[in-house]
Amino acid sequence: MIESAAPAKLTRNEGLKQASPTLAGTIAQTLTNPALDRFSDDDYEFLKFHGIYQQDDRDKRKVAKEYIFMVRGRLPGGVVSPDHYLVFDQLASTYGNNTLRITSRQGFQFHGVVKSGLGPLMKGINEALATTLAACGDVNRNVMAPPTPAMDSVVEHVQADARRVSDALLPQTPAYHQIWVEGQTLNLDDAAAKDFVDPLYGKVYLPRKFKAAFAIPPLNDVDVFTNCLGFVAIIERGELLGYNLLVGGGLGMSHGNIQTYPRLADVIGFLPPKHLIKVAQAVLTVHRDFGDRTNRKHARLKYVLEEKGVAWFRGELRERLGFDLEPARPFEFTRQGDLFGWHQQADGRHFLGLYVEAGRVKDTETIRLKSALRQITTEYRLEIRLTPSQNLLLINVPSSAREGINAILAENGITLNHQASLIRQTSMACPSMPTCGLGLAESERALPDILNRVEQELAAAGIPDEEIIVRITGCPNGCARSMMSEIGFVGRAPNKYQLYLGGNQSSTRLNRLYKESVKLEDIDAELRTLFTRFAKERTSAERFGDFCNRVVLPELEASHSVAPAANPA
Ligand code: SRM
Ligand code: SF4
């Protein structure tokens, strides 16, 4: 391992990792103590590496602080076997809030788990041979990959490569298995535990989270430029030649802190598949060795790239790999998003794209998606793929099963002819209230209302069938990648949002700040002005995001009301 120079004052998290390199903390002791309804502040940090967030129900804060847990599954490429799905469904009902939340990185989250249910939930997940290890924490997170199956063989090849990278970047701590599967109370003074050194991450892991994704042009469904590490498949005549390497993307920022900003990844070079793991590990170790361990807000790999530059990064990579990457090959993204309804796979079977509002798999009075999926999975044993836009696909469906699946969906209130409007199909929202401790405004719960307002104003402007990508986040961390949307709402305070405009359909351009603070009830008026101009002034077939980028934002820039984007594509 290449040692980094010791920084002056390390963050508190660095001290914690150093003191308990197995990441065990005192989790096992607290877990088995029924008198405690929460973990200590130190264990709160360790729990993340195990895929667990200690939260409290913000709706109930005024009465009393009620501790609940969010548990995140790690599912590379969003692949969920039927066995896994049925276990997750059951566990969500028994120990969670009876919902499964598809995440913007193709994972599943359980919300509202109380402490007494945490042990059985985690055991249940692991006994089904699934895991939550490294779904959070200062490590590599869930690796994304295009979920849409077998349109050609390359998709499955890329999916397999995503799993290989995921496995190769997994931390090796034995504590996860010992605590959650074996139920051991660990001896923290044990010298072996204190001296544990992860072969890849070392003793103190990464300075911050690390994210990786694979994309297959022309579809940028994973938002590949927003990842620390991106692999863009280069395909010729149906054959996967290798990948272009992208490094240094990330979206999180903080209100009022100009040292934090969203950034798109740089294109570094091309590599054949045989170097995939070596390159992935080398990129991760650059973050490990050069990320800022003195300031967690400045600790992402994107800041290393921004401050040290691409030439420096290539040199650092060469030193670790022992060879130069080839020059990047040409590629082009033209679109993002999911396919809905029935489609035929290359092998003759079918897949079905299902819209899931804000990724929340649940039963309501009218739409019983959770029940429908349980019945379909029980009867037909289909693989499920979670998409990066918080929707899901049922894949490898034989023709003979289509009618039965349609019937189950219809019985549960889901009509395939018109699952959701164009605005809804492309929308995303992060969870925010009541579970996220960082939320400043409603997001998932505000989504239907905000989308109604968008649709109402589009209709009023005479363009009701326009597709516009709308994303909402409850704060500027950007969990639903609001910075890549054509209209982005970013929570500022209760009922107040920043309004961002100008992303594009290929998700290769950051949007820009248009209004610093808009109240929910004032959104209609803001949109009315914009949509009316758009309907009149657009060039033929111009999208709303492109129109804003061409007309609205330059006008604002000219009046010095908006800062230029951090690094426009
Ligand atoms: Fe996120 C923190 C939810 C994708 C940037 N994110 C959080 C936490 C854990 C809040 C916390 O730290 O206490 C949220 C839990 C809320 C809850 O109740 O569930 C949370 N993030 C999510 C999910 C569930 C949003 C969703 O709508 O699906 C996504 C889980 C993905 C997964 O399966 O791993 C999720 N988060 C993202 C993304 C999008 C992506 O990765 O493609 C981003 C922007 C990209 C990036 O990382 O730059 C993102 N989340 C953040 C940040 C800002 C990080 C930064 O660099 O500043 C935080 C805050 C932090 O880490 O301190 C955060
Ligand atoms: Fe929470 Fe902010 Fe992420 Fe939304 S964007 S889930 S409010 S951290």
CSV table of N, CA and C and ligand atoms in Angstrom, one decimal, residues 430-432 436 438-439 473-475 477-479, ligand 2:
chain,number,residue,atom,x,y,z
A,430,CYS,N,-36.0,11.7,-3.5
A,430,CYS,CA,-35.3,11.0,-2.4
A,430,CYS,C,-36.3,10.8,-1.3
A,431,PRO,N,-36.0,10.0,-0.2
A,431,PRO,CA,-36.9,9.8,0.8
A,431,PRO,C,-37.2,11.0,1.7
A,432,SER,N,-36.2,11.8,2.1
A,432,SER,CA,-36.3,12.9,3.0
A,432,SER,C,-37.2,12.5,4.2
A,436,CYS,N,-35.2,10.6,6.9
A,436,CYS,CA,-33.8,11.1,6.7
A,436,CYS,C,-33.5,12.3,7.6
A,438,LEU,N,-31.2,14.4,7.4
A,438,LEU,CA,-30.6,15.5,6.8
A,438,LEU,C,-31.6,16.3,6.0
A,439,GLY,N,-32.8,15.8,5.8
A,439,GLY,CA,-33.9,16.5,5.0
A,439,GLY,C,-34.2,17.9,5.5
A,473,THR,N,-35.0,16.6,-4.3
A,473,THR,CA,-34.3,16.1,-3.2
A,473,THR,C,-34.6,17.0,-2.0
A,474,GLY,N,-34.6,16.5,-0.8
A,474,GLY,CA,-35.0,17.2,0.4
A,474,GLY,C,-33.8,18.1,0.9
A,475,CYS,N,-32.7,17.9,0.3
A,475,CYS,CA,-31.5,18.8,0.7
A,475,CYS,C,-30.5,18.7,-0.5
A,477,ASN,N,-27.7,17.3,-0.9
A,477,ASN,CA,-26.9,16.1,-1.1
A,477,ASN,C,-27.2,15.4,-2.4
A,478,GLY,N,-28.4,15.6,-2.9
A,478,GLY,CA,-28.6,15.1,-4.3
A,478,GLY,C,-28.9,13.6,-4.4
A,479,CYS,N,-29.5,13.0,-3.4
A,479,CYS,CA,-29.6,11.5,-3.5
A,479,CYS,C,-30.4,11.0,-4.7
B,2,SF4,FE1,-31.8,12.9,2.8
B,2,SF4,FE2,-30.9,14.9,1.5
B,2,SF4,FE3,-30.5,12.5,0.6
B,2,SF4,FE4,-32.9,13.5,0.5
B,2,SF4,S1,-31.1,14.3,-0.6
B,2,SF4,S2,-32.3,11.5,1.2
B,2,SF4,S3,-33.0,14.8,2.3
B,2,SF4,S4,-29.7,13.3,2.5
